[in-house]
Structures are given as structure tokens and as C-alpha cells.
Amino acid sequence: MKPNSKNVVKVSLALSLLILSGSFFISLLSPANANQGIDNPSPNFLATASGNIMMDYTSVHVPSQDKTYYECMVWNKSTGESKLYYYSYSDKSFKAYEDNVQLPVPSFVGGGDIMMDYTSVHVPSQDKTYYECMVWNTSTGASTLYYYSYDSKSFKAYEDNVQLPKPGFDLVGGKIMMDYTAVHVPSQDKTYYECMVWNTVTGESELYYYSYSDKNFKKYEANVQIPSSPLD
């Protein structure tokens, strides 16, 4: 399991902060590609995807460099097409990564929207940043967790044992949403992973954690779950 963490913020706020601060950033994901990308940051699926464009913006701080790096995942929730952008330190603009640093189009069946949760975490003991993306179908609850492989220089799906099971609650009505997160604990030199899965109509949810001993995601015990009617 690759270490990672999440810090998702609103794109509009983050861009404003970039402009106001006068600071410029570049992604760590592929330093060799810092000067590569596209000049026009509009995703090529925008024109034919009215109302279907989603974004997930993330940032990660690297203490050894005292620098923060920014990325944004943009996708079409109907088709699953996506494009990952990074802020280029040298070009002072957001640029799309090369094709090898893009997610494959998911092949879920059963209708529903395709959603994504992109995250990153820096591990000080390795002075390395790790990247993951949870992709799921809002109707069926089927999901795929991807990680960026430094060896193959591309995003790859984890093995079956490092994938979430479909939620055990009733899928009828509403949509299935997920929030994937992680935290690195320097004193233990260990990263912990969790995912909250819920039904937007019933409010039923399940909180999962990655078990290092079992090498898979497991559902927490009932006492470590949000109440089934959380707003009552």
C-alpha cells in the first residue's frame, strides 16, 4: 500500500490564494515534465459535457523544501474522461500532465455518475510524495483505487485485495458517495488510510480502514460508525 493523504480545497479559493500571494508552485509528481503540458488548460471534453464537469483540487507541503505543490483533477462525470493538471513553477500557469500521467477511463457498468477523489501525501522519512485516486460509480458503489507508480510512470489500479468492497447498505434510492483520506504519522513512520461511503438519500454510511495485518480494507466495528440517521 502506498502512503498518501488528502487536502481537498475549493478550486476558486485556491487559485485566488495563488494570485494574491504571488507564489508559484510546481508538482512533484513528475519533475522531469515541469516544462511540458498544454498551453490551453481547458479539458478537451468540456464543450460536449454541459453540466458534467467535476473538479478535485489538492495540495501537499514538502518540509524539506519548505514548498507547497498543487494539482487539480478535472473529469466528466458522465463519461469518466479526466485530465490531471499541475501548477508549473517555471511557466507560472496550470498545465496538463503528459498522457502517461493521466487516469485510464473507468469501465464501470450499471449507469450512474463517475466520481473521483484525488489525494496526495508526503512521507518525510522517504522525502517522497505519493498520489492516489479513488474512482467510483454513484449508482452501483463499484470503485477502483489507483496509485501513481514511479516505476512505470503511470497510474495503476491496486490489486483486488486493496480495493473497497461494495457497500453493504441498501443501494436503492440516492447516490453512493465516497470520501477517501489518509494521514501520515511521523512518530510511527506509518500512514493510515480510511474511506467513508454513504447513501445521499438515506444517510446510511460505512467507514472503512486499511488493515496492514489483513492487507485489505475492512469496515470498522459498529461503535466506530456514523449513526444511520445522522441528521435526526
PDB file of C-alpha atoms in Angstrom:
ATOM      1  CA  MET A   1       0.000   0.000   0.000  1.00  0.00           C
ATOM      2  CA  LYS A   2       1.419   3.375  -0.967  1.00  0.00           C
ATOM      3  CA  PRO A   3       1.333   6.203   1.647  1.00  0.00           C
ATOM      4  CA  ASN A   4      -0.926   9.134   0.976  1.00  0.00           C
ATOM      5  CA  SER A   5      -3.031  11.922   2.490  1.00  0.00           C
ATOM      6  CA  LYS A   6      -5.752  14.323   1.482  1.00  0.00           C
ATOM      7  CA  ASN A   7      -6.150  18.063   1.469  1.00  0.00           C
ATOM      8  CA  VAL A   8      -9.005  18.933  -0.890  1.00  0.00           C
ATOM      9  CA  VAL A   9      -9.922  22.628  -1.125  1.00  0.00           C
ATOM     10  CA  LYS A  10     -12.152  24.678  -3.358  1.00  0.00           C
ATOM     11  CA  VAL A  11     -10.513  25.420  -6.679  1.00  0.00           C
ATOM     12  CA  SER A  12     -11.706  29.004  -6.790  1.00  0.00           C
ATOM     13  CA  LEU A  13     -10.301  29.779  -3.339  1.00  0.00           C
ATOM     14  CA  ALA A  14      -7.016  28.072  -4.059  1.00  0.00           C
ATOM     15  CA  LEU A  15      -6.492  29.922  -7.314  1.00  0.00           C
ATOM     16  CA  SER A  16      -7.280  33.217  -5.585  1.00  0.00           C
ATOM     17  CA  LEU A  17      -4.683  32.464  -2.929  1.00  0.00           C
ATOM     18  CA  LEU A  18      -2.120  31.737  -5.615  1.00  0.00           C
ATOM     19  CA  ILE A  19      -2.768  35.105  -7.263  1.00  0.00           C
ATOM     20  CA  LEU A  20      -2.886  37.094  -4.045  1.00  0.00           C
ATOM     21  CA  SER A  21       0.207  35.520  -2.539  1.00  0.00           C
ATOM     22  CA  GLY A  22       2.298  35.931  -5.654  1.00  0.00           C
ATOM     23  CA  SER A  23       3.708  32.465  -5.002  1.00  0.00           C
ATOM     24  CA  PHE A  24       4.186  29.924  -7.739  1.00  0.00           C
ATOM     25  CA  PHE A  25       4.269  26.177  -7.477  1.00  0.00           C
ATOM     26  CA  ILE A  26       5.108  23.078  -9.452  1.00  0.00           C
ATOM     27  CA  SER A  27       4.023  19.472  -8.928  1.00  0.00           C
ATOM     28  CA  LEU A  28       6.370  16.819  -7.609  1.00  0.00           C
ATOM     29  CA  LEU A  29       4.626  14.042  -9.466  1.00  0.00           C
ATOM     30  CA  SER A  30       6.871  14.232 -12.495  1.00  0.00           C
ATOM     31  CA  PRO A  31       9.627  16.835 -12.044  1.00  0.00           C
ATOM     32  CA  ALA A  32      11.135  15.990 -15.404  1.00  0.00           C
ATOM     33  CA  ASN A  33       7.934  17.161 -17.056  1.00  0.00           C
ATOM     34  CA  ALA A  34       7.842  20.532 -15.314  1.00  0.00           C
ATOM     35  CA  ASN A  35       8.109  22.435 -18.586  1.00  0.00           C
ATOM     36  CA  GLN A  36       5.765  20.162 -20.526  1.00  0.00           C
ATOM     37  CA  GLY A  37       1.990  20.147 -20.871  1.00  0.00           C
ATOM     38  CA  ILE A  38      -0.555  22.103 -22.879  1.00  0.00           C
ATOM     39  CA  ASP A  39      -0.892  25.855 -23.281  1.00  0.00           C
ATOM     40  CA  ASN A  40      -4.694  25.879 -23.085  1.00  0.00           C
ATOM     41  CA  PRO A  41      -5.789  24.457 -19.693  1.00  0.00           C
ATOM     42  CA  SER A  42      -9.363  23.713 -20.820  1.00  0.00           C
ATOM     43  CA  PRO A  43     -10.117  19.970 -20.834  1.00  0.00           C
ATOM     44  CA  ASN A  44     -10.911  18.723 -24.338  1.00  0.00           C
ATOM     45  CA  PHE A  45     -14.189  17.141 -23.183  1.00  0.00           C
ATOM     46  CA  LEU A  46     -15.608  20.441 -21.866  1.00  0.00           C
ATOM     47  CA  ALA A  47     -17.543  21.509 -24.958  1.00  0.00           C
ATOM     48  CA  THR A  48     -19.677  18.368 -25.106  1.00  0.00           C
ATOM     49  CA  ALA A  49     -20.130  17.805 -21.374  1.00  0.00           C
ATOM     50  CA  SER A  50     -22.564  20.508 -20.291  1.00  0.00           C
ATOM     51  CA  GLY A  51     -23.231  20.194 -16.563  1.00  0.00           C
ATOM     52  CA  ASN A  52     -20.973  17.152 -16.180  1.00  0.00           C
ATOM     53  CA  ILE A  53     -17.604  18.709 -15.318  1.00  0.00           C
ATOM     54  CA  MET A  54     -16.280  17.981 -11.820  1.00  0.00           C
ATOM     55  CA  MET A  55     -13.023  19.003 -10.104  1.00  0.00           C
ATOM     56  CA  ASP A  56     -10.993  17.867  -7.114  1.00  0.00           C
ATOM     57  CA  TYR A  57      -8.140  20.144  -6.072  1.00  0.00           C
ATOM     58  CA  THR A  58      -5.359  19.040  -3.747  1.00  0.00           C
ATOM     59  CA  SER A  59      -2.115  20.330  -2.273  1.00  0.00           C
ATOM     60  CA  VAL A  60       0.801  18.875  -0.375  1.00  0.00           C
ATOM     61  CA  HIS A  61       3.594  20.531   1.591  1.00  0.00           C
ATOM     62  CA  VAL A  62       7.167  19.265   1.444  1.00  0.00           C
ATOM     63  CA  PRO A  63       9.028  20.256   4.632  1.00  0.00           C
ATOM     64  CA  SER A  64      12.479  19.502   3.239  1.00  0.00           C
ATOM     65  CA  GLN A  65      11.888  22.118   0.534  1.00  0.00           C
ATOM     66  CA  ASP A  66       9.567  24.367   2.567  1.00  0.00           C
ATOM     67  CA  LYS A  67       7.384  24.403  -0.527  1.00  0.00           C
ATOM     68  CA  THR A  68       3.779  23.506  -1.363  1.00  0.00           C
ATOM     69  CA  TYR A  69       2.666  21.781  -4.558  1.00  0.00           C
ATOM     70  CA  TYR A  70      -0.759  21.919  -6.220  1.00  0.00           C
ATOM     71  CA  GLU A  71      -2.766  19.736  -8.601  1.00  0.00           C
ATOM     72  CA  CYS A  72      -6.317  19.543  -9.901  1.00  0.00           C
ATOM     73  CA  MET A  73      -8.207  16.535 -11.246  1.00  0.00           C
ATOM     74  CA  VAL A  74     -10.907  17.503 -13.781  1.00  0.00           C
ATOM     75  CA  TRP A  75     -13.344  14.922 -15.120  1.00  0.00           C
ATOM     76  CA  ASN A  76     -16.590  14.299 -16.957  1.00  0.00           C
ATOM     77  CA  LYS A  77     -18.878  12.505 -14.519  1.00  0.00           C
ATOM     78  CA  SER A  78     -20.905  11.026 -17.384  1.00  0.00           C
ATOM     79  CA  THR A  79     -18.069   9.509 -19.433  1.00  0.00           C
ATOM     80  CA  GLY A  80     -15.287   9.182 -16.851  1.00  0.00           C
ATOM     81  CA  GLU A  81     -12.797  11.025 -19.068  1.00  0.00           C
ATOM     82  CA  SER A  82     -10.369  13.009 -16.933  1.00  0.00           C
ATOM     83  CA  LYS A  83      -7.335  15.255 -17.019  1.00  0.00           C
ATOM     84  CA  LEU A  84      -4.842  15.927 -14.234  1.00  0.00           C
ATOM     85  CA  TYR A  85      -3.249  19.387 -14.037  1.00  0.00           C
ATOM     86  CA  TYR A  86      -0.303  20.725 -12.082  1.00  0.00           C
ATOM     87  CA  TYR A  87       0.863  24.243 -11.385  1.00  0.00           C
ATOM     88  CA  SER A  88       4.136  24.820 -13.203  1.00  0.00           C
ATOM     89  CA  TYR A  89       6.728  26.730 -11.226  1.00  0.00           C
ATOM     90  CA  SER A  90       8.606  27.753 -14.356  1.00  0.00           C
ATOM     91  CA  ASP A  91       5.626  28.616 -16.584  1.00  0.00           C
ATOM     92  CA  LYS A  92       3.571  30.260 -13.816  1.00  0.00           C
ATOM     93  CA  SER A  93       0.398  28.529 -15.025  1.00  0.00           C
ATOM     94  CA  PHE A  94      -1.552  25.301 -14.708  1.00  0.00           C
ATOM     95  CA  LYS A  95      -0.572  22.682 -17.277  1.00  0.00           C
ATOM     96  CA  ALA A  96      -1.884  19.212 -18.095  1.00  0.00           C
ATOM     97  CA  TYR A  97       0.373  16.256 -17.422  1.00  0.00           C
ATOM     98  CA  GLU A  98       1.637  14.074 -20.240  1.00  0.00           C
ATOM     99  CA  ASP A  99      -0.700  11.271 -21.348  1.00  0.00           C
ATOM    100  CA  ASN A 100       1.153   8.667 -19.277  1.00  0.00           C
ATOM    101  CA  VAL A 101       0.325  10.631 -16.095  1.00  0.00           C
ATOM    102  CA  GLN A 102      -3.427  10.522 -16.684  1.00  0.00           C
ATOM    103  CA  LEU A 103      -6.032   8.137 -15.306  1.00  0.00           C
ATOM    104  CA  PRO A 104      -7.496   5.496 -17.612  1.00  0.00           C
ATOM    105  CA  VAL A 105     -11.192   5.840 -18.409  1.00  0.00           C
ATOM    106  CA  PRO A 106     -13.102   3.629 -15.931  1.00  0.00           C
ATOM    107  CA  SER A 107     -15.185   0.751 -17.289  1.00  0.00           C
ATOM    108  CA  PHE A 108     -17.973   0.612 -14.710  1.00  0.00           C
ATOM    109  CA  VAL A 109     -21.359  -0.780 -15.792  1.00  0.00           C
ATOM    110  CA  GLY A 110     -24.837  -0.066 -14.457  1.00  0.00           C
ATOM    111  CA  GLY A 111     -25.239   3.627 -15.220  1.00  0.00           C
ATOM    112  CA  GLY A 112     -24.734   6.303 -12.592  1.00  0.00           C
ATOM    113  CA  ASP A 113     -22.186   9.088 -12.432  1.00  0.00           C
ATOM    114  CA  ILE A 114     -18.432   8.597 -12.229  1.00  0.00           C
ATOM    115  CA  MET A 115     -16.885  10.374  -9.260  1.00  0.00           C
ATOM    116  CA  MET A 116     -13.247  10.836  -8.242  1.00  0.00           C
ATOM    117  CA  ASP A 117     -11.360  11.686  -5.077  1.00  0.00           C
ATOM    118  CA  TYR A 118      -7.731  12.606  -5.757  1.00  0.00           C
ATOM    119  CA  THR A 119      -5.256  12.765  -2.882  1.00  0.00           C
ATOM    120  CA  SER A 120      -1.561  13.025  -2.095  1.00  0.00           C
ATOM    121  CA  VAL A 121       0.745  12.749   0.941  1.00  0.00           C
ATOM    122  CA  HIS A 122       4.394  13.447   1.597  1.00  0.00           C
ATOM    123  CA  VAL A 123       6.392  10.986   3.687  1.00  0.00           C
ATOM    124  CA  PRO A 124       9.304  12.842   5.332  1.00  0.00           C
ATOM    125  CA  SER A 125      11.314   9.715   6.148  1.00  0.00           C
ATOM    126  CA  GLN A 126      11.491   8.956   2.416  1.00  0.00           C
ATOM    127  CA  ASP A 127      11.277  12.574   1.262  1.00  0.00           C
ATOM    128  CA  LYS A 128       8.806  11.318  -1.311  1.00  0.00           C
ATOM    129  CA  THR A 129       5.229  12.177  -2.248  1.00  0.00           C
ATOM    130  CA  TYR A 130       2.624   9.563  -3.086  1.00  0.00           C
ATOM    131  CA  TYR A 131      -0.554  10.024  -5.138  1.00  0.00           C
ATOM    132  CA  GLU A 132      -3.819   8.093  -5.313  1.00  0.00           C
ATOM    133  CA  CYS A 133      -7.281   8.495  -6.823  1.00  0.00           C
ATOM    134  CA  MET A 134     -10.480   6.761  -5.747  1.00  0.00           C
ATOM    135  CA  VAL A 135     -12.921   6.380  -8.665  1.00  0.00           C
ATOM    136  CA  TRP A 136     -16.462   5.073  -8.187  1.00  0.00           C
ATOM    137  CA  ASN A 137     -19.931   4.656  -9.708  1.00  0.00           C
ATOM    138  CA  THR A 138     -22.643   6.508  -7.787  1.00  0.00           C
ATOM    139  CA  SER A 139     -25.370   4.002  -8.687  1.00  0.00           C
ATOM    140  CA  THR A 140     -23.667   0.689  -8.003  1.00  0.00           C
ATOM    141  CA  GLY A 141     -20.995   1.576  -5.457  1.00  0.00           C
ATOM    142  CA  ALA A 142     -18.346  -0.178  -7.566  1.00  0.00           C
ATOM    143  CA  SER A 143     -14.964   1.525  -7.175  1.00  0.00           C
ATOM    144  CA  THR A 144     -11.322   1.385  -8.225  1.00  0.00           C
ATOM    145  CA  LEU A 145      -8.406   2.793  -6.241  1.00  0.00           C
ATOM    146  CA  TYR A 146      -5.442   3.934  -8.343  1.00  0.00           C
ATOM    147  CA  TYR A 147      -1.903   4.895  -7.334  1.00  0.00           C
ATOM    148  CA  TYR A 148       0.857   6.639  -9.222  1.00  0.00           C
ATOM    149  CA  SER A 149       3.677   4.195  -9.936  1.00  0.00           C
ATOM    150  CA  TYR A 150       7.091   5.827 -10.062  1.00  0.00           C
ATOM    151  CA  ASP A 151       8.436   2.677 -11.712  1.00  0.00           C
ATOM    152  CA  SER A 152       6.030   2.649 -14.666  1.00  0.00           C
ATOM    153  CA  LYS A 153       5.476   6.447 -14.574  1.00  0.00           C
ATOM    154  CA  SER A 154       1.707   5.970 -14.824  1.00  0.00           C
ATOM    155  CA  PHE A 155      -1.385   5.457 -12.692  1.00  0.00           C
ATOM    156  CA  LYS A 156      -2.169   1.826 -11.962  1.00  0.00           C
ATOM    157  CA  ALA A 157      -5.068   0.121 -10.200  1.00  0.00           C
ATOM    158  CA  TYR A 158      -4.217  -1.601  -6.947  1.00  0.00           C
ATOM    159  CA  GLU A 159      -4.545  -5.358  -6.680  1.00  0.00           C
ATOM    160  CA  ASP A 160      -8.012  -6.689  -5.844  1.00  0.00           C
ATOM    161  CA  ASN A 161      -7.218  -7.026  -2.134  1.00  0.00           C
ATOM    162  CA  VAL A 162      -6.523  -3.268  -1.926  1.00  0.00           C
ATOM    163  CA  GLN A 163      -9.929  -2.277  -3.296  1.00  0.00           C
ATOM    164  CA  LEU A 164     -13.060  -1.314  -1.387  1.00  0.00           C
ATOM    165  CA  PRO A 165     -15.914  -3.815  -1.240  1.00  0.00           C
ATOM    166  CA  LYS A 166     -19.290  -2.606  -2.458  1.00  0.00           C
ATOM    167  CA  PRO A 167     -21.228  -1.007   0.415  1.00  0.00           C
ATOM    168  CA  GLY A 168     -23.350  -3.338   2.497  1.00  0.00           C
ATOM    169  CA  PHE A 169     -26.252  -0.928   2.946  1.00  0.00           C
ATOM    170  CA  ASP A 170     -29.289  -0.658   0.650  1.00  0.00           C
ATOM    171  CA  LEU A 171     -28.366   0.992  -2.665  1.00  0.00           C
ATOM    172  CA  VAL A 172     -31.996   1.733  -3.642  1.00  0.00           C
ATOM    173  CA  GLY A 173     -32.570   5.474  -3.914  1.00  0.00           C
ATOM    174  CA  GLY A 174     -29.990   8.217  -3.688  1.00  0.00           C
ATOM    175  CA  LYS A 175     -26.413   8.082  -4.876  1.00  0.00           C
ATOM    176  CA  ILE A 176     -23.317   6.489  -3.416  1.00  0.00           C
ATOM    177  CA  MET A 177     -20.646   8.994  -2.412  1.00  0.00           C
ATOM    178  CA  MET A 178     -17.145   8.414  -1.052  1.00  0.00           C
ATOM    179  CA  ASP A 179     -14.501  10.425   0.769  1.00  0.00           C
ATOM    180  CA  TYR A 180     -11.055   8.820   0.735  1.00  0.00           C
ATOM    181  CA  THR A 181      -8.392  10.135   3.082  1.00  0.00           C
ATOM    182  CA  ALA A 182      -5.073   9.291   4.708  1.00  0.00           C
ATOM    183  CA  VAL A 183      -2.697  10.684   7.292  1.00  0.00           C
ATOM    184  CA  HIS A 184       1.000  10.109   7.839  1.00  0.00           C
ATOM    185  CA  VAL A 185       2.190   9.876  11.448  1.00  0.00           C
ATOM    186  CA  PRO A 186       5.910  10.779  11.556  1.00  0.00           C
ATOM    187  CA  SER A 187       6.448   9.427  15.081  1.00  0.00           C
ATOM    188  CA  GLN A 188       5.378   5.986  13.834  1.00  0.00           C
ATOM    189  CA  ASP A 189       6.603   6.458  10.259  1.00  0.00           C
ATOM    190  CA  LYS A 190       3.294   4.989   9.184  1.00  0.00           C
ATOM    191  CA  THR A 191       0.393   6.143   7.029  1.00  0.00           C
ATOM    192  CA  TYR A 192      -3.225   5.337   7.828  1.00  0.00           C
ATOM    193  CA  TYR A 193      -5.994   5.102   5.228  1.00  0.00           C
ATOM    194  CA  GLU A 194      -9.764   5.414   5.533  1.00  0.00           C
ATOM    195  CA  CYS A 195     -12.771   5.794   3.278  1.00  0.00           C
ATOM    196  CA  MET A 196     -16.258   6.996   4.186  1.00  0.00           C
ATOM    197  CA  VAL A 197     -19.020   5.608   1.924  1.00  0.00           C
ATOM    198  CA  TRP A 198     -22.603   6.859   2.167  1.00  0.00           C
ATOM    199  CA  ASN A 199     -26.062   6.996   0.560  1.00  0.00           C
ATOM    200  CA  THR A 200     -27.141  10.555  -0.226  1.00  0.00           C
ATOM    201  CA  VAL A 201     -30.842   9.850   0.421  1.00  0.00           C
ATOM    202  CA  THR A 202     -30.884   7.589   3.470  1.00  0.00           C
ATOM    203  CA  GLY A 203     -27.749   8.910   5.161  1.00  0.00           C
ATOM    204  CA  GLU A 204     -26.569   5.367   5.803  1.00  0.00           C
ATOM    205  CA  SER A 205     -22.784   5.089   5.754  1.00  0.00           C
ATOM    206  CA  GLU A 206     -19.842   2.772   6.283  1.00  0.00           C
ATOM    207  CA  LEU A 207     -16.357   3.795   7.399  1.00  0.00           C
ATOM    208  CA  TYR A 208     -13.510   1.574   6.208  1.00  0.00           C
ATOM    209  CA  TYR A 209      -9.837   1.418   7.155  1.00  0.00           C
ATOM    210  CA  TYR A 210      -6.877  -0.302   5.533  1.00  0.00           C
ATOM    211  CA  SER A 211      -5.670  -3.176   7.695  1.00  0.00           C
ATOM    212  CA  TYR A 212      -1.925  -3.766   7.402  1.00  0.00           C
ATOM    213  CA  SER A 213      -2.301  -7.177   9.044  1.00  0.00           C
ATOM    214  CA  ASP A 214      -5.058  -8.408   6.696  1.00  0.00           C
ATOM    215  CA  LYS A 215      -3.778  -6.411   3.699  1.00  0.00           C
ATOM    216  CA  ASN A 216      -7.248  -5.212   2.727  1.00  0.00           C
ATOM    217  CA  PHE A 217      -9.882  -2.629   3.574  1.00  0.00           C
ATOM    218  CA  LYS A 218     -12.113  -3.566   6.480  1.00  0.00           C
ATOM    219  CA  LYS A 219     -15.239  -1.965   7.906  1.00  0.00           C
ATOM    220  CA  TYR A 220     -14.894  -0.522  11.390  1.00  0.00           C
ATOM    221  CA  GLU A 221     -16.923  -2.001  14.226  1.00  0.00           C
ATOM    222  CA  ALA A 222     -20.422  -0.582  14.810  1.00  0.00           C
ATOM    223  CA  ASN A 223     -19.220   1.769  17.567  1.00  0.00           C
ATOM    224  CA  VAL A 224     -16.874   3.461  15.050  1.00  0.00           C
ATOM    225  CA  GLN A 225     -19.615   4.294  12.556  1.00  0.00           C
ATOM    226  CA  ILE A 226     -21.712   7.411  11.969  1.00  0.00           C
ATOM    227  CA  PRO A 227     -25.376   6.956  13.128  1.00  0.00           C
ATOM    228  CA  SER A 228     -27.652   5.572  10.394  1.00  0.00           C
ATOM    229  CA  SER A 229     -29.834   8.723  10.536  1.00  0.00           C
ATOM    230  CA  PRO A 230     -27.066  11.300  11.050  1.00  0.00           C
ATOM    231  CA  LEU A 231     -29.238  14.453  10.941  1.00  0.00           C
ATOM    232  CA  ASP A 232     -32.006  13.244  13.290  1.00  0.00           C
TER     233      ASP A 232
END
